[in-house]
Amino acid sequence: MKQILISLMLFVLYGCATSAVDYDKAKPVPDDRNLLKTDGKFIFTVVRDSGWTGSICYADIYIDDQLAAKLEPSEKVTLRTNENRVMLKVTNSGASMCSHDWGGNYYEAFLELDKHKIFRIHVNNDGKGLQILAGGIYKN
């Protein structure tokens, strides 16, 4: 019975896909969860998908292994760096059910001056936790 309950809880957290959120419709992350504020010349935004899957967990965003922000579903954070190549990582944190260690998902990002890149955080159907993908370029 215990295994069935644990399996059901994991399915609820990770068993279904989430939905992409338009950049303009995503809510800015509150200031207290935007942890890495720099004046770098390379700019990018991370947008977390909407949906209830994994919604009790934060999506922790790391830049070169430094915690940068904690996102809830449908939130975005705009970050800056002085490096044109960064390793982005996403893990989950928060409630005790979020403590399962998926090892995080890494994405090597190549940034360009004057191009505001967008990255997407989602949970897909394979149950491997949060994943980060390139999501396009924002045009002013």
Short mmCIF file of N, CA and C in Angstrom, two decimals:
data_model
loop_
_atom_site.label_atom_id
_atom_site.label_comp_id
_atom_site.label_asym_id
_atom_site.label_seq_id
_atom_site.Cartn_x
_atom_site.Cartn_y
_atom_site.Cartn_z
N MET A 1 0.82 -1.20 0.00
CA MET A 1 0.00 0.00 0.00
C MET A 1 0.86 1.26 0.00
N LYS A 2 1.94 1.20 0.79
CA LYS A 2 2.84 2.36 0.87
C LYS A 2 3.45 2.68 -0.51
N GLN A 3 3.85 1.62 -1.24
CA GLN A 3 4.44 1.82 -2.57
C GLN A 3 3.42 2.42 -3.53
N ILE A 4 2.19 2.01 -3.43
CA ILE A 4 1.14 2.56 -4.30
C ILE A 4 0.95 4.04 -4.02
N LEU A 5 0.92 4.41 -2.75
CA LEU A 5 0.76 5.81 -2.37
C LEU A 5 1.93 6.66 -2.85
N ILE A 6 3.14 6.17 -2.67
CA ILE A 6 4.33 6.90 -3.14
C ILE A 6 4.30 7.03 -4.65
N SER A 7 3.96 5.97 -5.36
CA SER A 7 3.87 6.02 -6.82
C SER A 7 2.84 7.04 -7.29
N LEU A 8 1.70 7.06 -6.61
CA LEU A 8 0.65 8.02 -6.95
C LEU A 8 1.12 9.45 -6.72
N MET A 9 1.82 9.68 -5.63
CA MET A 9 2.32 11.03 -5.34
C MET A 9 3.35 11.46 -6.39
N LEU A 10 4.23 10.56 -6.79
CA LEU A 10 5.22 10.89 -7.82
C LEU A 10 4.53 11.15 -9.16
N PHE A 11 3.48 10.39 -9.47
CA PHE A 11 2.74 10.63 -10.70
C PHE A 11 2.11 12.02 -10.69
N VAL A 12 1.54 12.38 -9.55
CA VAL A 12 0.91 13.70 -9.43
C VAL A 12 1.95 14.79 -9.63
N LEU A 13 3.14 14.61 -9.08
CA LEU A 13 4.19 15.63 -9.19
C LEU A 13 4.84 15.66 -10.57
N TYR A 14 5.05 14.49 -11.18
CA TYR A 14 5.87 14.43 -12.39
C TYR A 14 5.26 13.68 -13.56
N GLY A 15 4.05 13.21 -13.46
CA GLY A 15 3.51 12.30 -14.46
C GLY A 15 2.88 12.95 -15.67
N CYS A 16 2.67 14.23 -15.68
CA CYS A 16 1.98 14.87 -16.79
C CYS A 16 2.80 16.04 -17.32
N ALA A 17 2.58 16.35 -18.57
CA ALA A 17 3.28 17.47 -19.17
C ALA A 17 2.72 18.80 -18.67
N THR A 18 3.55 19.82 -18.71
CA THR A 18 3.11 21.17 -18.38
C THR A 18 2.93 21.95 -19.68
N SER A 19 2.43 23.17 -19.59
CA SER A 19 2.14 23.96 -20.79
C SER A 19 3.01 25.22 -20.83
N ALA A 20 3.52 25.52 -22.01
CA ALA A 20 4.35 26.72 -22.18
C ALA A 20 3.53 27.98 -21.89
N VAL A 21 4.21 29.00 -21.38
CA VAL A 21 3.60 30.28 -21.06
C VAL A 21 4.26 31.34 -21.93
N ASP A 22 3.45 32.18 -22.56
CA ASP A 22 4.00 33.29 -23.35
C ASP A 22 4.82 34.21 -22.46
N TYR A 23 5.89 34.72 -22.99
CA TYR A 23 6.77 35.63 -22.26
C TYR A 23 5.98 36.79 -21.66
N ASP A 24 5.09 37.39 -22.45
CA ASP A 24 4.33 38.55 -21.99
C ASP A 24 3.30 38.21 -20.91
N LYS A 25 2.86 36.95 -20.85
CA LYS A 25 1.85 36.56 -19.87
C LYS A 25 2.44 36.00 -18.58
N ALA A 26 3.72 35.67 -18.59
CA ALA A 26 4.36 35.15 -17.38
C ALA A 26 4.52 36.27 -16.36
N LYS A 27 4.36 35.92 -15.08
CA LYS A 27 4.48 36.89 -13.99
C LYS A 27 5.96 37.01 -13.60
N PRO A 28 6.44 38.23 -13.38
CA PRO A 28 7.82 38.38 -12.90
C PRO A 28 7.98 37.73 -11.52
N VAL A 29 9.09 37.08 -11.32
CA VAL A 29 9.36 36.46 -10.03
C VAL A 29 9.48 37.56 -8.97
N PRO A 30 8.96 37.35 -7.77
CA PRO A 30 9.12 38.36 -6.72
C PRO A 30 10.60 38.62 -6.42
N ASP A 31 10.90 39.82 -6.01
CA ASP A 31 12.28 40.24 -5.78
C ASP A 31 13.02 39.35 -4.79
N ASP A 32 12.32 38.82 -3.80
CA ASP A 32 13.00 38.00 -2.79
C ASP A 32 13.41 36.63 -3.31
N ARG A 33 12.92 36.23 -4.51
CA ARG A 33 13.34 34.97 -5.12
C ARG A 33 14.20 35.17 -6.35
N ASN A 34 14.55 36.44 -6.65
CA ASN A 34 15.53 36.77 -7.69
C ASN A 34 16.83 37.00 -6.95
N LEU A 35 17.66 35.99 -6.88
CA LEU A 35 18.79 35.98 -5.95
C LEU A 35 20.11 36.45 -6.54
N LEU A 36 20.21 36.55 -7.84
CA LEU A 36 21.48 36.91 -8.48
C LEU A 36 21.25 38.13 -9.37
N LYS A 37 21.52 39.30 -8.82
CA LYS A 37 21.29 40.53 -9.55
C LYS A 37 22.64 41.12 -9.94
N THR A 38 22.93 41.10 -11.24
CA THR A 38 24.18 41.67 -11.74
C THR A 38 23.87 42.60 -12.89
N ASP A 39 24.85 43.37 -13.29
CA ASP A 39 24.71 44.30 -14.40
C ASP A 39 25.43 43.79 -15.64
N GLY A 40 25.39 42.51 -15.88
CA GLY A 40 26.09 41.93 -17.02
C GLY A 40 25.55 42.43 -18.35
N LYS A 41 26.36 42.27 -19.38
CA LYS A 41 25.99 42.76 -20.71
C LYS A 41 25.18 41.74 -21.52
N PHE A 42 25.16 40.49 -21.08
CA PHE A 42 24.37 39.46 -21.76
C PHE A 42 23.10 39.24 -20.94
N ILE A 43 21.95 39.26 -21.63
CA ILE A 43 20.66 39.19 -20.93
C ILE A 43 19.86 38.00 -21.45
N PHE A 44 19.19 37.33 -20.52
CA PHE A 44 18.30 36.23 -20.90
C PHE A 44 17.20 36.10 -19.85
N THR A 45 16.12 35.43 -20.25
CA THR A 45 14.98 35.23 -19.36
C THR A 45 14.65 33.75 -19.31
N VAL A 46 14.29 33.29 -18.12
CA VAL A 46 13.83 31.92 -17.92
C VAL A 46 12.35 31.99 -17.55
N VAL A 47 11.51 31.26 -18.29
CA VAL A 47 10.06 31.23 -18.06
C VAL A 47 9.68 29.80 -17.67
N ARG A 48 8.98 29.67 -16.55
CA ARG A 48 8.51 28.34 -16.13
C ARG A 48 7.11 28.10 -16.67
N ASP A 49 6.87 26.88 -17.14
CA ASP A 49 5.57 26.47 -17.65
C ASP A 49 4.48 26.61 -16.59
N SER A 50 3.24 26.63 -17.06
CA SER A 50 2.09 26.58 -16.17
C SER A 50 1.70 25.12 -15.97
N GLY A 51 0.77 24.89 -15.07
CA GLY A 51 0.26 23.54 -14.84
C GLY A 51 0.48 23.13 -13.40
N TRP A 52 -0.33 22.17 -12.97
CA TRP A 52 -0.25 21.74 -11.58
C TRP A 52 0.84 20.71 -11.34
N THR A 53 1.36 20.10 -12.40
CA THR A 53 2.40 19.09 -12.23
C THR A 53 3.65 19.73 -11.63
N GLY A 54 4.04 19.27 -10.47
CA GLY A 54 5.21 19.79 -9.80
C GLY A 54 5.03 21.18 -9.20
N SER A 55 3.79 21.65 -9.13
CA SER A 55 3.55 23.04 -8.75
C SER A 55 3.84 23.34 -7.28
N ILE A 56 3.97 22.33 -6.43
CA ILE A 56 4.30 22.62 -5.04
C ILE A 56 5.81 22.81 -4.85
N CYS A 57 6.56 22.58 -5.91
CA CYS A 57 8.02 22.71 -5.85
C CYS A 57 8.47 23.98 -6.57
N TYR A 58 9.52 24.60 -6.06
CA TYR A 58 10.18 25.67 -6.80
C TYR A 58 11.06 25.06 -7.88
N ALA A 59 11.24 25.77 -8.96
CA ALA A 59 12.25 25.44 -9.95
C ALA A 59 13.44 26.34 -9.63
N ASP A 60 14.51 25.76 -9.10
CA ASP A 60 15.71 26.52 -8.76
C ASP A 60 16.58 26.64 -10.00
N ILE A 61 16.89 27.87 -10.38
CA ILE A 61 17.71 28.15 -11.55
C ILE A 61 19.12 28.50 -11.09
N TYR A 62 20.09 27.81 -11.64
CA TYR A 62 21.50 28.07 -11.33
C TYR A 62 22.22 28.56 -12.58
N ILE A 63 23.12 29.51 -12.39
CA ILE A 63 24.02 29.94 -13.44
C ILE A 63 25.42 29.57 -12.99
N ASP A 64 26.07 28.70 -13.75
CA ASP A 64 27.41 28.21 -13.38
C ASP A 64 27.45 27.78 -11.92
N ASP A 65 26.48 26.99 -11.51
CA ASP A 65 26.36 26.41 -10.17
C ASP A 65 26.12 27.41 -9.05
N GLN A 66 25.71 28.62 -9.39
CA GLN A 66 25.33 29.62 -8.39
C GLN A 66 23.82 29.84 -8.47
N LEU A 67 23.11 29.65 -7.34
CA LEU A 67 21.66 29.81 -7.32
C LEU A 67 21.28 31.23 -7.71
N ALA A 68 20.46 31.34 -8.76
CA ALA A 68 20.08 32.65 -9.30
C ALA A 68 18.65 33.03 -9.00
N ALA A 69 17.73 32.05 -9.01
CA ALA A 69 16.31 32.37 -8.80
C ALA A 69 15.54 31.11 -8.46
N LYS A 70 14.36 31.32 -7.86
CA LYS A 70 13.43 30.24 -7.52
C LYS A 70 12.08 30.59 -8.15
N LEU A 71 11.64 29.78 -9.11
CA LEU A 71 10.42 30.07 -9.85
C LEU A 71 9.28 29.14 -9.48
N GLU A 72 8.08 29.71 -9.40
CA GLU A 72 6.85 28.95 -9.31
C GLU A 72 6.26 28.86 -10.72
N PRO A 73 5.23 28.02 -10.94
CA PRO A 73 4.63 27.93 -12.27
C PRO A 73 4.18 29.29 -12.80
N SER A 74 4.35 29.50 -14.08
CA SER A 74 3.95 30.71 -14.82
C SER A 74 4.74 31.95 -14.43
N GLU A 75 5.90 31.77 -13.83
CA GLU A 75 6.75 32.92 -13.49
C GLU A 75 7.95 32.99 -14.43
N LYS A 76 8.54 34.19 -14.49
CA LYS A 76 9.74 34.40 -15.29
C LYS A 76 10.72 35.23 -14.49
N VAL A 77 11.99 35.08 -14.84
CA VAL A 77 13.04 35.90 -14.25
C VAL A 77 14.00 36.30 -15.37
N THR A 78 14.37 37.56 -15.37
CA THR A 78 15.35 38.06 -16.34
C THR A 78 16.67 38.21 -15.61
N LEU A 79 17.71 37.62 -16.20
CA LEU A 79 19.03 37.57 -15.58
C LEU A 79 20.07 38.16 -16.52
N ARG A 80 21.17 38.60 -15.94
CA ARG A 80 22.28 39.15 -16.71
C ARG A 80 23.58 38.47 -16.29
N THR A 81 24.49 38.39 -17.22
CA THR A 81 25.80 37.82 -16.94
C THR A 81 26.84 38.53 -17.81
N ASN A 82 28.08 38.45 -17.40
CA ASN A 82 29.17 39.02 -18.20
C ASN A 82 29.80 37.97 -19.11
N GLU A 83 29.35 36.74 -18.99
CA GLU A 83 29.89 35.65 -19.81
C GLU A 83 28.93 35.33 -20.95
N ASN A 84 29.47 35.06 -22.14
CA ASN A 84 28.60 34.72 -23.26
C ASN A 84 28.27 33.22 -23.29
N ARG A 85 28.96 32.44 -22.49
CA ARG A 85 28.66 31.01 -22.38
C ARG A 85 28.44 30.71 -20.91
N VAL A 86 27.27 30.18 -20.59
CA VAL A 86 26.95 29.82 -19.21
C VAL A 86 26.34 28.43 -19.16
N MET A 87 26.51 27.78 -18.03
CA MET A 87 25.84 26.51 -17.79
C MET A 87 24.63 26.82 -16.92
N LEU A 88 23.45 26.59 -17.46
CA LEU A 88 22.22 26.75 -16.71
C LEU A 88 21.85 25.40 -16.14
N LYS A 89 21.31 25.41 -14.95
CA LYS A 89 20.87 24.18 -14.30
C LYS A 89 19.54 24.43 -13.64
N VAL A 90 18.65 23.45 -13.67
CA VAL A 90 17.37 23.55 -12.97
C VAL A 90 17.20 22.31 -12.09
N THR A 91 16.81 22.57 -10.85
CA THR A 91 16.48 21.51 -9.91
C THR A 91 15.19 21.91 -9.21
N ASN A 92 14.64 21.01 -8.42
CA ASN A 92 13.45 21.38 -7.67
C ASN A 92 13.77 21.48 -6.19
N SER A 93 13.01 22.31 -5.49
CA SER A 93 13.15 22.46 -4.05
C SER A 93 11.83 22.93 -3.49
N GLY A 94 11.71 22.90 -2.18
CA GLY A 94 10.48 23.35 -1.54
C GLY A 94 9.98 22.33 -0.55
N ALA A 95 8.74 21.90 -0.69
CA ALA A 95 8.11 20.96 0.23
C ALA A 95 8.89 19.64 0.27
N SER A 96 8.64 18.84 1.28
CA SER A 96 9.40 17.60 1.46
C SER A 96 9.28 16.66 0.26
N MET A 97 8.16 16.69 -0.45
CA MET A 97 8.01 15.84 -1.64
C MET A 97 8.90 16.32 -2.78
N CYS A 98 9.45 17.51 -2.67
CA CYS A 98 10.31 18.07 -3.72
C CYS A 98 11.76 17.67 -3.53
N SER A 99 12.05 16.93 -2.48
CA SER A 99 13.44 16.64 -2.15
C SER A 99 14.03 15.50 -2.97
N HIS A 100 13.24 14.85 -3.82
CA HIS A 100 13.79 13.77 -4.65
C HIS A 100 14.87 14.36 -5.55
N ASP A 101 16.05 13.78 -5.52
CA ASP A 101 17.19 14.32 -6.26
C ASP A 101 17.25 13.72 -7.66
N TRP A 102 16.83 14.51 -8.65
CA TRP A 102 16.93 14.08 -10.05
C TRP A 102 18.31 14.39 -10.60
N GLY A 103 19.14 15.04 -9.79
CA GLY A 103 20.48 15.41 -10.26
C GLY A 103 20.50 16.71 -11.02
N GLY A 104 19.34 17.28 -11.29
CA GLY A 104 19.29 18.53 -12.03
C GLY A 104 19.44 18.30 -13.52
N ASN A 105 19.02 19.26 -14.28
CA ASN A 105 19.13 19.21 -15.73
C ASN A 105 19.97 20.40 -16.16
N TYR A 106 21.02 20.15 -16.91
CA TYR A 106 21.93 21.21 -17.36
C TYR A 106 21.65 21.60 -18.81
N TYR A 107 21.92 22.85 -19.10
CA TYR A 107 21.80 23.36 -20.46
C TYR A 107 22.94 24.34 -20.69
N GLU A 108 23.76 24.08 -21.69
CA GLU A 108 24.85 25.00 -22.04
C GLU A 108 24.29 26.09 -22.93
N ALA A 109 24.30 27.31 -22.45
CA ALA A 109 23.71 28.44 -23.18
C ALA A 109 24.79 29.33 -23.76
N PHE A 110 24.64 29.66 -25.03
CA PHE A 110 25.53 30.61 -25.69
C PHE A 110 24.73 31.88 -25.94
N LEU A 111 25.15 32.97 -25.33
CA LEU A 111 24.44 34.23 -25.37
C LEU A 111 25.13 35.19 -26.33
N GLU A 112 24.34 36.12 -26.88
CA GLU A 112 24.88 37.12 -27.80
C GLU A 112 24.47 38.51 -27.34
N LEU A 113 25.35 39.47 -27.58
CA LEU A 113 25.01 40.85 -27.27
C LEU A 113 23.80 41.27 -28.09
N ASP A 114 22.95 42.08 -27.53
CA ASP A 114 21.77 42.62 -28.21
C ASP A 114 20.74 41.56 -28.61
N LYS A 115 20.85 40.35 -28.07
CA LYS A 115 19.83 39.32 -28.30
C LYS A 115 19.40 38.78 -26.95
N HIS A 116 18.17 39.05 -26.61
CA HIS A 116 17.59 38.64 -25.33
C HIS A 116 17.00 37.24 -25.52
N LYS A 117 17.72 36.24 -25.09
CA LYS A 117 17.27 34.86 -25.28
C LYS A 117 16.29 34.45 -24.19
N ILE A 118 15.42 33.52 -24.55
CA ILE A 118 14.40 33.00 -23.65
C ILE A 118 14.64 31.50 -23.47
N PHE A 119 14.53 31.04 -22.22
CA PHE A 119 14.63 29.63 -21.91
C PHE A 119 13.36 29.19 -21.19
N ARG A 120 12.99 27.94 -21.37
CA ARG A 120 11.74 27.40 -20.84
C ARG A 120 12.03 26.27 -19.85
N ILE A 121 11.33 26.29 -18.72
CA ILE A 121 11.40 25.21 -17.73
C ILE A 121 10.09 24.43 -17.84
N HIS A 122 10.19 23.12 -17.99
CA HIS A 122 8.97 22.31 -18.08
C HIS A 122 9.17 20.93 -17.48
N VAL A 123 8.06 20.25 -17.26
CA VAL A 123 8.05 18.84 -16.87
C VAL A 123 7.38 18.10 -18.01
N ASN A 124 8.04 17.07 -18.52
CA ASN A 124 7.40 16.33 -19.61
C ASN A 124 6.95 14.95 -19.14
N ASN A 125 6.45 14.17 -20.04
CA ASN A 125 5.82 12.89 -19.70
C ASN A 125 6.80 11.79 -19.31
N ASP A 126 8.11 12.00 -19.47
CA ASP A 126 9.02 10.91 -19.14
C ASP A 126 9.34 10.83 -17.65
N GLY A 127 8.82 11.77 -16.85
CA GLY A 127 8.97 11.70 -15.40
C GLY A 127 10.36 12.00 -14.89
N LYS A 128 11.19 12.67 -15.67
CA LYS A 128 12.55 12.96 -15.24
C LYS A 128 12.68 14.32 -14.57
N GLY A 129 11.60 14.84 -14.05
CA GLY A 129 11.68 16.10 -13.33
C GLY A 129 11.71 17.30 -14.25
N LEU A 130 12.19 18.41 -13.72
CA LEU A 130 12.23 19.67 -14.47
C LEU A 130 13.32 19.62 -15.54
N GLN A 131 13.03 20.24 -16.67
CA GLN A 131 14.00 20.32 -17.76
C GLN A 131 14.05 21.74 -18.28
N ILE A 132 15.20 22.14 -18.80
CA ILE A 132 15.37 23.49 -19.35
C ILE A 132 15.67 23.37 -20.83
N LEU A 133 14.99 24.21 -21.62
CA LEU A 133 15.13 24.22 -23.08
C LEU A 133 15.29 25.64 -23.58
N ALA A 134 15.91 25.80 -24.73
CA ALA A 134 15.93 27.11 -25.38
C ALA A 134 14.51 27.40 -25.87
N GLY A 135 14.08 28.64 -25.74
CA GLY A 135 12.71 28.96 -26.08
C GLY A 135 12.55 30.09 -27.05
N GLY A 136 13.62 30.65 -27.61
CA GLY A 136 13.48 31.69 -28.59
C GLY A 136 14.22 32.97 -28.22
N ILE A 137 13.93 34.00 -28.97
CA ILE A 137 14.56 35.31 -28.76
C ILE A 137 13.46 36.34 -28.60
N TYR A 138 13.57 37.14 -27.58
CA TYR A 138 12.61 38.21 -27.32
C TYR A 138 12.98 39.40 -28.18
N LYS A 139 12.01 39.96 -28.86
CA LYS A 139 12.26 41.14 -29.70
C LYS A 139 11.49 42.32 -29.14
N ASN A 140 12.19 43.39 -28.86
CA ASN A 140 11.56 44.62 -28.33
C ASN A 140 10.73 45.30 -29.39
#
